[in-house]
mmCIF file of C-alpha atoms and ligand atoms in Angstrom:
data_model
loop_
_atom_site.group_PDB
_atom_site.id
_atom_site.type_symbol
_atom_site.label_atom_id
_atom_site.label_comp_id
_atom_site.label_asym_id
_atom_site.label_seq_id
_atom_site.Cartn_x
_atom_site.Cartn_y
_atom_site.Cartn_z
ATOM 1 C CA MET A 24 33.147 -5.875 0.168
ATOM 2 C CA SER A 25 33.244 -2.353 1.617
ATOM 3 C CA ALA A 26 33.285 -0.503 4.924
ATOM 4 C CA PRO A 27 30.177 -0.884 7.124
ATOM 5 C CA THR A 28 27.473 1.677 6.450
ATOM 6 C CA VAL A 29 27.439 4.633 8.815
ATOM 7 C CA PHE A 30 23.997 6.048 9.622
ATOM 8 C CA PRO A 31 22.515 8.503 9.066
ATOM 9 C CA LEU A 32 23.071 8.481 5.324
ATOM 10 C CA LEU A 33 23.040 12.149 4.448
ATOM 11 C CA PRO A 34 21.836 13.798 1.212
ATOM 12 C CA GLY A 35 24.312 12.942 -1.527
ATOM 13 C CA ALA A 36 24.106 9.231 -0.700
ATOM 14 C CA THR A 37 22.321 6.866 -3.088
ATOM 15 C CA LEU A 38 19.115 5.120 -2.024
ATOM 16 C CA GLY A 39 18.129 1.980 -3.908
ATOM 17 C CA VAL A 40 14.672 0.530 -4.449
ATOM 18 C CA LEU A 41 13.664 -2.897 -5.613
ATOM 19 C CA GLY A 42 10.690 -2.439 -7.957
ATOM 20 C CA GLY A 43 9.798 0.348 -10.352
ATOM 21 C CA GLY A 44 6.059 0.897 -9.861
ATOM 22 C CA GLN A 45 4.276 4.052 -8.752
ATOM 23 C CA LEU A 46 5.275 3.632 -5.118
ATOM 24 C CA GLY A 47 8.919 3.480 -6.171
ATOM 25 C CA ARG A 48 8.408 6.541 -8.350
ATOM 26 C CA MET A 49 7.026 8.590 -5.452
ATOM 27 C CA PHE A 50 9.835 7.344 -3.182
ATOM 28 C CA VAL A 51 12.344 8.491 -5.835
ATOM 29 C CA HIS A 52 10.657 11.898 -6.037
ATOM 30 C CA ALA A 53 10.822 12.319 -2.249
ATOM 31 C CA ALA A 54 14.447 11.152 -2.048
ATOM 32 C CA GLN A 55 15.560 13.421 -4.888
ATOM 33 C CA ALA A 56 13.777 16.426 -3.385
ATOM 34 C CA MET A 57 15.976 15.911 -0.320
ATOM 35 C CA GLY A 58 19.182 15.673 -2.358
ATOM 36 C CA TYR A 59 19.661 11.914 -2.523
ATOM 37 C CA PHE A 60 20.596 9.971 -5.619
ATOM 38 C CA THR A 61 18.401 7.004 -6.491
ATOM 39 C CA ALA A 62 18.759 3.595 -8.121
ATOM 40 C CA VAL A 63 15.806 1.444 -9.235
ATOM 41 C CA LEU A 64 15.809 -2.189 -10.285
ATOM 42 C CA ASP A 65 12.882 -3.145 -12.535
ATOM 43 C CA PRO A 66 12.698 -5.259 -15.706
ATOM 44 C CA ASP A 67 10.395 -2.802 -17.529
ATOM 45 C CA ALA A 68 12.173 -0.161 -19.658
ATOM 46 C CA HIS A 69 9.276 2.259 -19.065
ATOM 47 C CA SER A 70 8.600 1.550 -15.387
ATOM 48 C CA PRO A 71 7.136 4.531 -13.474
ATOM 49 C CA ALA A 72 10.128 4.741 -11.099
ATOM 50 C CA GLY A 73 12.786 3.800 -13.654
ATOM 51 C CA GLN A 74 11.719 6.797 -15.769
ATOM 52 C CA VAL A 75 12.603 9.294 -13.054
ATOM 53 C CA SER A 76 15.501 7.647 -11.211
ATOM 54 C CA HIS A 77 19.174 8.609 -11.594
ATOM 55 C CA HIS A 78 19.965 4.930 -12.190
ATOM 56 C CA HIS A 79 17.650 2.316 -13.653
ATOM 57 C CA ILE A 80 18.887 -1.262 -13.698
ATOM 58 C CA ARG A 81 16.779 -3.172 -16.180
ATOM 59 C CA ALA A 82 16.816 -6.661 -14.717
ATOM 60 C CA SER A 83 14.417 -9.109 -13.170
ATOM 61 C CA TYR A 84 14.214 -9.466 -9.394
ATOM 62 C CA ASP A 85 16.127 -12.736 -9.401
ATOM 63 C CA ASP A 86 18.919 -11.631 -11.738
ATOM 64 C CA ALA A 87 22.154 -12.006 -9.738
ATOM 65 C CA ALA A 88 24.105 -9.476 -11.818
ATOM 66 C CA GLY A 89 21.275 -6.924 -11.588
ATOM 67 C CA LEU A 90 21.018 -7.293 -7.816
ATOM 68 C CA ALA A 91 24.805 -6.936 -7.479
ATOM 69 C CA GLU A 92 24.686 -3.759 -9.560
ATOM 70 C CA LEU A 93 21.881 -2.337 -7.388
ATOM 71 C CA ALA A 94 23.963 -3.073 -4.275
ATOM 72 C CA ARG A 95 27.085 -1.537 -5.856
ATOM 73 C CA LEU A 96 25.266 1.716 -6.682
ATOM 74 C CA SER A 97 23.259 2.034 -3.449
ATOM 75 C CA ASP A 98 24.179 2.896 0.135
ATOM 76 C CA ALA A 99 20.948 1.323 1.445
ATOM 77 C CA ILE A 100 18.053 -0.434 -0.270
ATOM 78 C CA THR A 101 14.289 -0.655 0.224
ATOM 79 C CA THR A 102 11.458 -2.348 -1.630
ATOM 80 C CA GLU A 103 8.296 -0.897 -3.096
ATOM 81 C CA PHE A 104 6.167 -4.020 -3.445
ATOM 82 C CA GLU A 105 5.758 -7.007 -1.189
ATOM 83 C CA ASN A 106 5.914 -9.769 -3.737
ATOM 84 C CA VAL A 107 9.667 -9.473 -4.316
ATOM 85 C CA PRO A 108 11.310 -12.884 -4.018
ATOM 86 C CA ALA A 109 12.585 -13.275 -0.456
ATOM 87 C CA ALA A 110 15.863 -14.563 -1.926
ATOM 88 C CA ALA A 111 16.439 -11.208 -3.680
ATOM 89 C CA LEU A 112 16.179 -9.327 -0.390
ATOM 90 C CA ALA A 113 18.478 -11.822 1.309
ATOM 91 C CA THR A 114 21.059 -11.462 -1.512
ATOM 92 C CA LEU A 115 20.981 -7.675 -1.172
ATOM 93 C CA ALA A 116 21.078 -7.768 2.627
ATOM 94 C CA ALA A 117 24.406 -9.610 2.472
ATOM 95 C CA LEU A 118 25.866 -6.586 0.639
ATOM 96 C CA ARG A 119 24.055 -3.513 1.929
ATOM 97 C CA PRO A 120 21.585 -2.456 4.652
ATOM 98 C CA VAL A 121 18.069 -3.428 3.521
ATOM 99 C CA ALA A 122 14.878 -2.139 5.157
ATOM 100 C CA PRO A 123 12.368 -3.575 5.758
ATOM 101 C CA ALA A 124 14.085 -6.878 6.498
ATOM 102 C CA ALA A 125 13.385 -9.962 4.383
ATOM 103 C CA SER A 126 11.880 -11.655 7.462
ATOM 104 C CA ALA A 127 9.217 -8.944 7.879
ATOM 105 C CA VAL A 128 8.441 -8.884 4.153
ATOM 106 C CA ALA A 129 8.100 -12.693 4.190
ATOM 107 C CA ILE A 130 5.372 -12.427 6.841
ATOM 108 C CA ALA A 131 3.496 -9.755 4.894
ATOM 109 C CA GLN A 132 3.757 -11.908 1.736
ATOM 110 C CA ASP A 133 1.860 -14.793 3.248
ATOM 111 C CA ARG A 134 -1.649 -14.360 4.631
ATOM 112 C CA ALA A 135 -1.306 -17.381 6.898
ATOM 113 C CA GLN A 136 1.915 -16.095 8.499
ATOM 114 C CA GLU A 137 0.460 -12.584 8.628
ATOM 115 C CA LYS A 138 -2.584 -13.758 10.582
ATOM 116 C CA ALA A 139 -0.408 -15.819 12.941
ATOM 117 C CA HIS A 140 1.545 -12.611 13.618
ATOM 118 C CA PHE A 141 -1.663 -10.700 14.441
ATOM 119 C CA VAL A 142 -2.611 -13.443 16.892
ATOM 120 C CA ARG A 143 0.891 -13.253 18.483
ATOM 121 C CA CYS A 144 0.492 -9.486 18.887
ATOM 122 C CA GLY A 145 -2.939 -9.910 20.485
ATOM 123 C CA VAL A 146 -4.689 -7.890 17.760
ATOM 124 C CA PRO A 147 -8.026 -9.476 16.725
ATOM 125 C CA CYS A 148 -8.402 -10.537 13.076
ATOM 126 C CA ALA A 149 -11.249 -12.278 11.222
ATOM 127 C CA PRO A 150 -11.848 -15.909 12.247
ATOM 128 C CA TYR A 151 -9.938 -17.997 9.679
ATOM 129 C CA ALA A 152 -8.592 -21.385 8.697
ATOM 130 C CA VAL A 153 -5.465 -22.218 6.724
ATOM 131 C CA ILE A 154 -6.196 -24.502 3.750
ATOM 132 C CA GLU A 155 -3.200 -26.253 2.235
ATOM 133 C CA THR A 156 -4.588 -29.759 1.794
ATOM 134 C CA ALA A 157 -7.890 -31.331 0.737
ATOM 135 C CA ALA A 158 -8.214 -32.724 4.259
ATOM 136 C CA GLN A 159 -7.919 -29.229 5.770
ATOM 137 C CA ARG A 160 -10.509 -27.988 3.267
ATOM 138 C CA ALA A 161 -12.918 -30.761 4.167
ATOM 139 C CA ALA A 162 -12.442 -30.118 7.888
ATOM 140 C CA VAL A 163 -13.329 -26.416 7.708
ATOM 141 C CA SER A 164 -15.878 -25.375 10.311
ATOM 142 C CA ALA A 165 -19.273 -24.265 8.980
ATOM 143 C CA ASP A 166 -18.885 -21.228 11.285
ATOM 144 C CA LEU A 167 -16.477 -19.727 8.719
ATOM 145 C CA LEU A 168 -19.187 -19.626 6.039
ATOM 146 C CA PRO A 169 -20.152 -17.498 4.257
ATOM 147 C CA GLY A 170 -16.492 -16.623 3.829
ATOM 148 C CA ILE A 171 -13.804 -15.293 1.529
ATOM 149 C CA LEU A 172 -11.175 -17.683 0.266
ATOM 150 C CA LYS A 173 -7.905 -15.821 -0.330
ATOM 151 C CA THR A 174 -4.734 -17.243 -1.850
ATOM 152 C CA ALA A 175 -2.044 -17.083 0.827
ATOM 153 C CA ARG A 176 0.401 -15.444 -1.569
ATOM 154 C CA MET A 177 0.445 -12.924 -4.423
ATOM 155 C CA GLY A 178 -3.061 -11.460 -3.953
ATOM 156 C CA TYR A 179 -3.667 -7.712 -4.332
ATOM 157 C CA ASP A 180 -6.520 -5.377 -5.296
ATOM 158 C CA GLY A 181 -9.027 -8.184 -4.638
ATOM 159 C CA LYS A 182 -7.220 -10.616 -6.969
ATOM 160 C CA GLY A 183 -6.880 -14.243 -5.839
ATOM 161 C CA GLN A 184 -10.125 -14.077 -3.826
ATOM 162 C CA VAL A 185 -13.350 -16.082 -4.106
ATOM 163 C CA ARG A 186 -16.491 -15.553 -2.041
ATOM 164 C CA VAL A 187 -17.939 -18.866 -0.898
ATOM 165 C CA ASN A 188 -21.273 -19.538 0.815
ATOM 166 C CA THR A 189 -21.289 -23.338 1.168
ATOM 167 C CA THR A 190 -18.826 -26.196 1.582
ATOM 168 C CA ALA A 191 -19.516 -27.149 -2.069
ATOM 169 C CA GLU A 192 -18.621 -23.600 -3.197
ATOM 170 C CA LEU A 193 -15.520 -23.756 -1.025
ATOM 171 C CA ALA A 194 -14.398 -26.948 -2.774
ATOM 172 C CA ALA A 195 -15.068 -25.419 -6.212
ATOM 173 C CA GLY A 196 -13.478 -22.104 -5.215
ATOM 174 C CA TRP A 197 -10.303 -23.768 -3.950
ATOM 175 C CA ALA A 198 -10.064 -25.763 -7.196
ATOM 176 C CA SER A 199 -10.595 -22.534 -9.205
ATOM 177 C CA VAL A 200 -7.503 -20.925 -7.632
ATOM 178 C CA GLY A 201 -5.468 -24.049 -8.448
ATOM 179 C CA ALA A 202 -5.673 -25.628 -4.965
ATOM 180 C CA VAL A 203 -2.744 -23.457 -3.843
ATOM 181 C CA PRO A 204 -2.328 -22.666 -0.123
ATOM 182 C CA CYS A 205 -5.138 -20.340 0.987
ATOM 183 C CA VAL A 206 -6.798 -18.877 4.003
ATOM 184 C CA LEU A 207 -10.554 -18.957 4.393
ATOM 185 C CA GLU A 208 -11.847 -15.954 6.314
ATOM 186 C CA LYS A 209 -15.295 -15.520 7.730
ATOM 187 C CA MET A 210 -17.217 -12.793 5.905
ATOM 188 C CA LEU A 211 -17.599 -9.995 8.447
ATOM 189 C CA PRO A 212 -20.330 -7.328 8.629
ATOM 190 C CA LEU A 213 -18.238 -4.221 7.896
ATOM 191 C CA ALA A 214 -19.287 -0.752 9.002
ATOM 192 C CA LEU A 215 -16.190 0.855 7.496
ATOM 193 C CA GLU A 216 -12.574 0.251 6.531
ATOM 194 C CA CYS A 217 -9.570 2.233 7.698
ATOM 195 C CA SER A 218 -5.790 2.043 7.711
ATOM 196 C CA VAL A 219 -2.824 3.428 9.609
ATOM 197 C CA ILE A 220 0.663 4.140 8.337
ATOM 198 C CA VAL A 221 3.485 3.851 10.832
ATOM 199 C CA ALA A 222 7.171 4.504 10.298
ATOM 200 C CA ARG A 223 9.659 2.747 12.561
ATOM 201 C CA GLY A 224 13.352 3.539 12.732
ATOM 202 C CA ARG A 225 16.362 1.297 13.386
ATOM 203 C CA ASP A 226 16.322 2.521 16.993
ATOM 204 C CA GLY A 227 12.693 1.441 17.446
ATOM 205 C CA SER A 228 11.305 4.986 17.430
ATOM 206 C CA MET A 229 7.907 5.265 15.776
ATOM 207 C CA VAL A 230 5.655 7.922 14.273
ATOM 208 C CA ASN A 231 2.335 7.564 12.490
ATOM 209 C CA LEU A 232 0.088 9.289 10.008
ATOM 210 C CA PRO A 233 -3.519 9.994 11.040
ATOM 211 C CA VAL A 234 -6.081 7.183 10.607
ATOM 212 C CA GLN A 235 -7.333 6.982 7.037
ATOM 213 C CA ARG A 236 -10.896 5.994 6.196
ATOM 214 C CA ASN A 237 -11.060 3.971 2.992
ATOM 215 C CA LEU A 238 -13.741 3.088 0.446
ATOM 216 C CA HIS A 239 -13.170 0.158 -1.905
ATOM 217 C CA HIS A 240 -14.990 -0.610 -5.155
ATOM 218 C CA GLY A 241 -14.642 -4.149 -6.485
ATOM 219 C CA GLY A 242 -11.763 -4.896 -4.098
ATOM 220 C CA ILE A 243 -9.742 -1.844 -5.244
ATOM 221 C CA LEU A 244 -9.291 1.294 -3.169
ATOM 222 C CA ALA A 245 -11.451 4.044 -4.675
ATOM 223 C CA MET A 246 -11.330 6.864 -2.114
ATOM 224 C CA THR A 247 -9.592 7.762 1.136
ATOM 225 C CA GLU A 248 -10.744 10.552 3.421
ATOM 226 C CA VAL A 249 -8.689 11.864 6.308
ATOM 227 C CA TYR A 250 -9.757 14.369 8.934
ATOM 228 C CA LYS A 251 -10.504 14.287 12.648
ATOM 229 C CA SER A 252 -14.237 13.581 12.417
ATOM 230 C CA ASN A 253 -13.979 10.655 9.984
ATOM 231 C CA MET A 254 -14.120 8.066 12.799
ATOM 232 C CA PRO A 255 -14.799 7.948 16.560
ATOM 233 C CA PRO A 256 -11.622 9.101 18.422
ATOM 234 C CA ALA A 257 -11.465 5.989 20.651
ATOM 235 C CA LEU A 258 -11.392 3.724 17.587
ATOM 236 C CA MET A 259 -8.647 5.828 16.044
ATOM 237 C CA GLN A 260 -6.503 5.462 19.150
ATOM 238 C CA GLN A 261 -7.126 1.722 19.172
ATOM 239 C CA ALA A 262 -6.109 1.439 15.487
ATOM 240 C CA VAL A 263 -2.891 3.411 15.994
ATOM 241 C CA ALA A 264 -1.961 1.360 19.077
ATOM 242 C CA ALA A 265 -2.639 -1.911 17.215
ATOM 243 C CA ALA A 266 -0.590 -0.793 14.188
ATOM 244 C CA LYS A 267 2.328 0.127 16.429
ATOM 245 C CA SER A 268 2.253 -3.181 18.271
ATOM 246 C CA ILE A 269 2.212 -5.051 14.920
ATOM 247 C CA ALA A 270 5.258 -3.032 13.738
ATOM 248 C CA ASN A 271 7.067 -3.571 17.040
ATOM 249 C CA GLY A 272 6.364 -7.297 16.939
ATOM 250 C CA LEU A 273 8.069 -7.486 13.524
ATOM 251 C CA ASP A 274 11.021 -5.412 14.764
ATOM 252 C CA TYR A 275 10.135 -3.488 11.644
ATOM 253 C CA VAL A 276 12.289 -0.823 10.014
ATOM 254 C CA GLY A 277 10.547 1.266 7.368
ATOM 255 C CA VAL A 278 7.021 2.350 6.485
ATOM 256 C CA LEU A 279 4.257 -0.147 7.279
ATOM 257 C CA CYS A 280 0.560 0.140 6.430
ATOM 258 C CA VAL A 281 -1.956 -1.746 8.565
ATOM 259 C CA GLU A 282 -5.484 -2.158 7.144
ATOM 260 C CA PHE A 283 -8.438 -2.587 9.497
ATOM 261 C CA PHE A 284 -12.142 -3.324 9.398
ATOM 262 C CA VAL A 285 -14.569 -1.657 11.793
ATOM 263 C CA LEU A 286 -17.489 -4.022 12.273
ATOM 264 C CA GLN A 287 -21.121 -3.050 12.656
ATOM 265 C CA ASP A 288 -20.876 -3.705 16.416
ATOM 266 C CA GLY A 289 -18.121 -1.059 16.582
ATOM 267 C CA SER A 290 -15.238 -3.474 17.128
ATOM 268 C CA LEU A 291 -11.901 -3.174 15.361
ATOM 269 C CA VAL A 292 -10.403 -6.089 13.409
ATOM 270 C CA VAL A 293 -7.056 -6.072 11.591
ATOM 271 C CA ASN A 294 -7.224 -7.114 7.919
ATOM 272 C CA GLU A 295 -3.727 -7.114 6.417
ATOM 273 C CA ILE A 296 -0.391 -5.306 6.330
ATOM 274 C CA ALA A 297 1.716 -3.895 3.525
ATOM 275 C CA PRO A 298 5.494 -3.590 4.145
ATOM 276 C CA ARG A 299 5.819 -0.290 2.270
ATOM 277 C CA PRO A 300 3.966 2.977 1.679
ATOM 278 C CA HIS A 301 0.342 2.368 0.696
ATOM 279 C CA ASN A 302 -2.252 3.773 -1.665
ATOM 280 C CA SER A 303 -4.321 4.915 1.334
ATOM 281 C CA GLY A 304 -1.399 7.111 2.485
ATOM 282 C CA HIS A 305 -1.059 9.115 -0.717
ATOM 283 C CA TYR A 306 -3.042 12.068 0.704
ATOM 284 C CA SER A 307 -0.037 12.736 2.964
ATOM 285 C CA GLN A 308 1.857 14.145 -0.039
ATOM 286 C CA ASN A 309 -0.322 17.258 0.045
ATOM 287 C CA ALA A 310 -2.126 17.240 3.400
ATOM 288 C CA CYS A 311 0.745 16.541 5.817
ATOM 289 C CA ASP A 312 4.052 18.288 6.457
ATOM 290 C CA ILE A 313 5.854 14.936 6.052
ATOM 291 C CA SER A 314 4.583 12.461 3.441
ATOM 292 C CA GLN A 315 4.695 8.676 3.716
ATOM 293 C CA PHE A 316 7.437 8.682 1.069
ATOM 294 C CA GLU A 317 9.592 11.110 3.042
ATOM 295 C CA LEU A 318 9.053 8.828 6.042
ATOM 296 C CA GLN A 319 10.358 5.947 3.906
ATOM 297 C CA VAL A 320 13.445 8.007 3.003
ATOM 298 C CA ARG A 321 13.990 8.911 6.656
ATOM 299 C CA THR A 322 13.695 5.324 7.899
ATOM 300 C CA LEU A 323 16.016 4.012 5.183
ATOM 301 C CA ALA A 324 18.613 6.744 5.677
ATOM 302 C CA GLY A 325 18.433 6.488 9.464
ATOM 303 C CA LEU A 326 17.334 10.109 9.881
ATOM 304 C CA ALA A 327 15.219 11.305 12.818
ATOM 305 C CA LEU A 328 11.544 10.381 12.679
ATOM 306 C CA VAL A 329 9.579 13.531 13.351
ATOM 307 C CA GLN A 330 5.851 13.131 14.010
ATOM 308 C CA PRO A 331 4.042 14.321 10.833
ATOM 309 C CA ARG A 332 1.363 16.988 11.210
ATOM 310 C CA GLN A 333 -1.734 16.997 9.016
ATOM 311 C CA HIS A 334 -2.404 20.615 8.081
ATOM 312 C CA SER A 335 -5.377 20.140 5.724
ATOM 313 C CA ALA A 336 -8.451 17.956 5.528
ATOM 314 C CA ALA A 337 -7.967 15.569 2.627
ATOM 315 C CA VAL A 338 -9.772 13.325 0.190
ATOM 316 C CA MET A 339 -7.843 11.111 -2.236
ATOM 317 C CA LEU A 340 -9.478 9.739 -5.371
ATOM 318 C CA ASN A 341 -7.821 6.884 -7.226
ATOM 319 C CA LEU A 342 -7.557 7.331 -10.986
ATOM 320 C CA LEU A 343 -7.885 3.908 -12.607
ATOM 321 C CA GLY A 344 -7.384 3.167 -16.297
ATOM 322 C CA ASP A 345 -11.177 2.967 -16.712
ATOM 323 C CA LEU A 346 -11.240 6.782 -16.809
ATOM 324 C CA TRP A 347 -9.421 6.689 -20.148
ATOM 325 C CA PHE A 348 -12.238 4.665 -21.733
ATOM 326 C CA GLY A 349 -15.046 7.165 -21.191
ATOM 327 C CA HIS A 350 -18.557 6.131 -20.262
ATOM 328 C CA GLY A 351 -19.140 3.826 -23.243
ATOM 329 C CA GLN A 352 -17.823 0.314 -23.714
ATOM 330 C CA GLY A 353 -15.418 0.836 -26.666
ATOM 331 C CA ASN A 354 -11.651 1.037 -26.554
ATOM 332 C CA ALA A 355 -11.533 4.686 -27.608
ATOM 333 C CA ALA A 356 -8.744 6.340 -25.677
ATOM 334 C CA GLN A 357 -9.715 9.675 -24.184
ATOM 335 C CA THR A 358 -7.802 11.940 -21.870
ATOM 336 C CA PRO A 359 -9.642 12.705 -18.627
ATOM 337 C CA PRO A 360 -10.517 16.415 -18.221
ATOM 338 C CA TRP A 361 -7.407 17.405 -16.275
ATOM 339 C CA ASP A 362 -7.853 21.096 -17.088
ATOM 340 C CA ALA A 363 -11.271 21.215 -15.404
ATOM 341 C CA VAL A 364 -10.088 19.119 -12.446
ATOM 342 C CA LEU A 365 -7.052 21.330 -11.909
ATOM 343 C CA ALA A 366 -9.272 24.413 -11.850
ATOM 344 C CA LEU A 367 -10.731 23.167 -8.547
ATOM 345 C CA PRO A 368 -9.277 24.666 -5.347
ATOM 346 C CA GLY A 369 -6.896 22.325 -3.515
ATOM 347 C CA ALA A 370 -6.703 19.752 -6.339
ATOM 348 C CA HIS A 371 -3.303 18.039 -6.673
ATOM 349 C CA LEU A 372 -2.847 15.666 -9.609
ATOM 350 C CA HIS A 373 -0.387 12.769 -9.423
ATOM 351 C CA LEU A 374 0.103 10.637 -12.553
ATOM 352 C CA TYR A 375 2.446 7.660 -12.650
ATOM 353 C CA GLY A 376 3.742 7.898 -16.225
ATOM 354 C CA LYS A 377 2.166 4.589 -17.303
ATOM 355 C CA GLN A 378 1.828 4.345 -21.065
ATOM 356 C CA ASP A 379 -1.175 2.042 -21.425
ATOM 357 C CA ALA A 380 -4.423 2.670 -19.629
ATOM 358 C CA LYS A 381 -6.108 -0.613 -18.717
ATOM 359 C CA ARG A 382 -9.297 -1.107 -16.773
ATOM 360 C CA GLY A 383 -8.515 -1.520 -13.076
ATOM 361 C CA ARG A 384 -4.911 -0.332 -13.539
ATOM 362 C CA LYS A 385 -3.776 2.383 -11.150
ATOM 363 C CA MET A 386 -2.764 5.317 -13.387
ATOM 364 C CA GLY A 387 -2.657 8.083 -10.807
ATOM 365 C CA HIS A 388 -4.506 9.736 -7.951
ATOM 366 C CA LEU A 389 -6.014 13.093 -7.145
ATOM 367 C CA ASN A 390 -5.498 14.624 -3.712
ATOM 368 C CA ILE A 391 -7.981 17.272 -2.650
ATOM 369 C CA THR A 392 -7.005 19.433 0.313
ATOM 370 C CA ALA A 393 -9.095 22.064 2.069
ATOM 371 C CA ALA A 394 -9.388 23.959 5.336
ATOM 372 C CA THR A 395 -12.432 21.921 6.433
ATOM 373 C CA PRO A 396 -13.695 18.352 5.884
ATOM 374 C CA GLU A 397 -16.892 19.732 4.341
ATOM 375 C CA ALA A 398 -14.963 21.751 1.767
ATOM 376 C CA ALA A 399 -12.658 18.830 0.935
ATOM 377 C CA ARG A 400 -15.607 16.507 0.411
ATOM 378 C CA ALA A 401 -17.540 19.048 -1.664
ATOM 379 C CA THR A 402 -14.573 19.652 -3.970
ATOM 380 C CA ALA A 403 -13.833 15.918 -4.222
ATOM 381 C CA LEU A 404 -17.454 15.292 -5.226
ATOM 382 C CA GLN A 405 -17.125 17.923 -7.954
ATOM 383 C CA ALA A 406 -13.919 16.289 -9.192
ATOM 384 C CA ALA A 407 -15.567 12.864 -9.138
ATOM 385 C CA LYS A 408 -18.423 14.206 -11.258
ATOM 386 C CA GLN A 409 -16.043 15.775 -13.777
ATOM 387 C CA LEU A 410 -14.126 12.503 -14.034
ATOM 388 C CA GLY A 411 -17.245 10.321 -14.283
ATOM 389 C CA LEU A 412 -16.549 8.619 -10.952
ATOM 390 C CA PRO A 413 -19.472 7.594 -8.723
ATOM 391 C CA ALA A 414 -20.408 9.899 -5.852
ATOM 392 C CA PHE A 415 -19.496 8.710 -2.338
HETATM 393 P P1 LIG B 517 -6.215 -7.202 -1.060
HETATM 394 O O1 LIG B 517 -4.867 -7.791 -0.747
HETATM 395 O O2 LIG B 517 -6.668 -7.523 -2.430
HETATM 396 O O3 LIG B 517 -6.320 -5.757 -0.673
HETATM 397 P P2 LIG B 517 -8.008 -7.719 1.191
HETATM 398 O O4 LIG B 517 -7.846 -8.900 2.059
HETATM 399 O O5 LIG B 517 -7.655 -6.391 1.779
HETATM 400 O O6 LIG B 517 -7.209 -8.039 -0.139
HETATM 401 O O7 LIG B 517 -9.503 -7.686 0.656
HETATM 402 C C1 LIG B 517 -9.974 -6.699 -0.249
HETATM 403 C C2 LIG B 517 -11.301 -6.122 0.230
HETATM 404 O O8 LIG B 517 -12.292 -7.171 0.336
HETATM 405 C C3 LIG B 517 -11.237 -5.518 1.612
HETATM 406 O O9 LIG B 517 -10.745 -4.193 1.580
HETATM 407 C C4 LIG B 517 -12.714 -5.611 2.044
HETATM 408 O O10 LIG B 517 -13.480 -4.611 1.408
HETATM 409 C C5 LIG B 517 -13.142 -6.953 1.468
HETATM 410 N N1 LIG B 517 -12.919 -8.031 2.471
HETATM 411 C C6 LIG B 517 -11.780 -8.749 2.622
HETATM 412 N N2 LIG B 517 -11.887 -9.638 3.645
HETATM 413 C C7 LIG B 517 -13.124 -9.484 4.165
HETATM 414 C C8 LIG B 517 -13.861 -10.135 5.231
HETATM 415 N N3 LIG B 517 -13.317 -11.110 5.970
HETATM 416 N N4 LIG B 517 -15.136 -9.717 5.475
HETATM 417 C C9 LIG B 517 -15.705 -8.737 4.720
HETATM 418 N N5 LIG B 517 -15.063 -8.094 3.701
HETATM 419 C C10 LIG B 517 -13.803 -8.454 3.408
HETATM 420 MG MG1 LIG B 518 -6.317 -4.884 1.170
#
């Protein structure tokens, strides 16, 4: 259809993104800051990324005309969420460079394939069984109980998961998710959770952000803290090495987040991967000299990958829709006290432009930066109190 793409794509080129959520919005912001044009495909007229992009194609992810228009406008295309239909990525890849590749996204979309990849890379994950048939369910080893049953596809923020203690609960739990393909994972004794963001270029070069320590509430990320003393150094090195070998094994191009568990015996276990920037990497917008979204721009455009440097200790607080409902039960909409929060030193507010606050919906995040971990934590605790978030 046109001449082959020549990398690097320099500012002035147009970068496309499949999906218009908050991750796409922050990618668009980073790309535009560097002088790129942007094109977003998302069905929602008010999508967070569509609102701020030069071009917004309002079409569903399987709309052939919409995909063709995205390819026509863009010099290269990325995705901002992993549940895009694999066929959409394949359609686009026939027309324009797409990163990450459909094959890597397909692995991240399916917990069974994802775990098989961890095993191939020699990175330990939780003991598990794939359950696709009633016979496989009945044959599950009692060693995997108590466990967590997770749908193989489409799960996020703890959705599509059932905790099961007995074989009877497993049978009921599998029925409750519609008997779709699942993995059953052994419930592990967690000491902490962490994640690593790596960026890998077309030439195989790799850089990483520092190891992030994460706190979840109800299966949703609540807080991330990043500074040298947040984990033992040997574990950090192990996590970075494991994340890089997982990215290498996928021949990955783009930004990849690898989530880990640290068990009570001090061992490191990989949990899951996300083929895109991740909520736990948002602190990098204000605490690092290169953010995860700039890394995404650089990998897509084929620019040099320069190792990011964290210049400030950081705490990130997620701002869920619950904050708009106050402390009572009612539906009364209230605006969180942004003025008080923004009076705190090192507070950086990021809101995604979503119109309706819903409980559990990610509306924004607050990055707190400071010269020391102690100061970052103290300020983050003050912000949490002002917002009505639990202390950590
Ligand atoms: P999601 O795709 O929703 O993020 P995860 O597989 O990361 O799903 O699970 C969400 C959270 O549930 C994890 O961050 C962790 O707190 C808890 N969890 C998941 N799997 C296990 C496990 N095998 N053992 C203990 N806790 C787990
Ligand atoms: Mg997770």
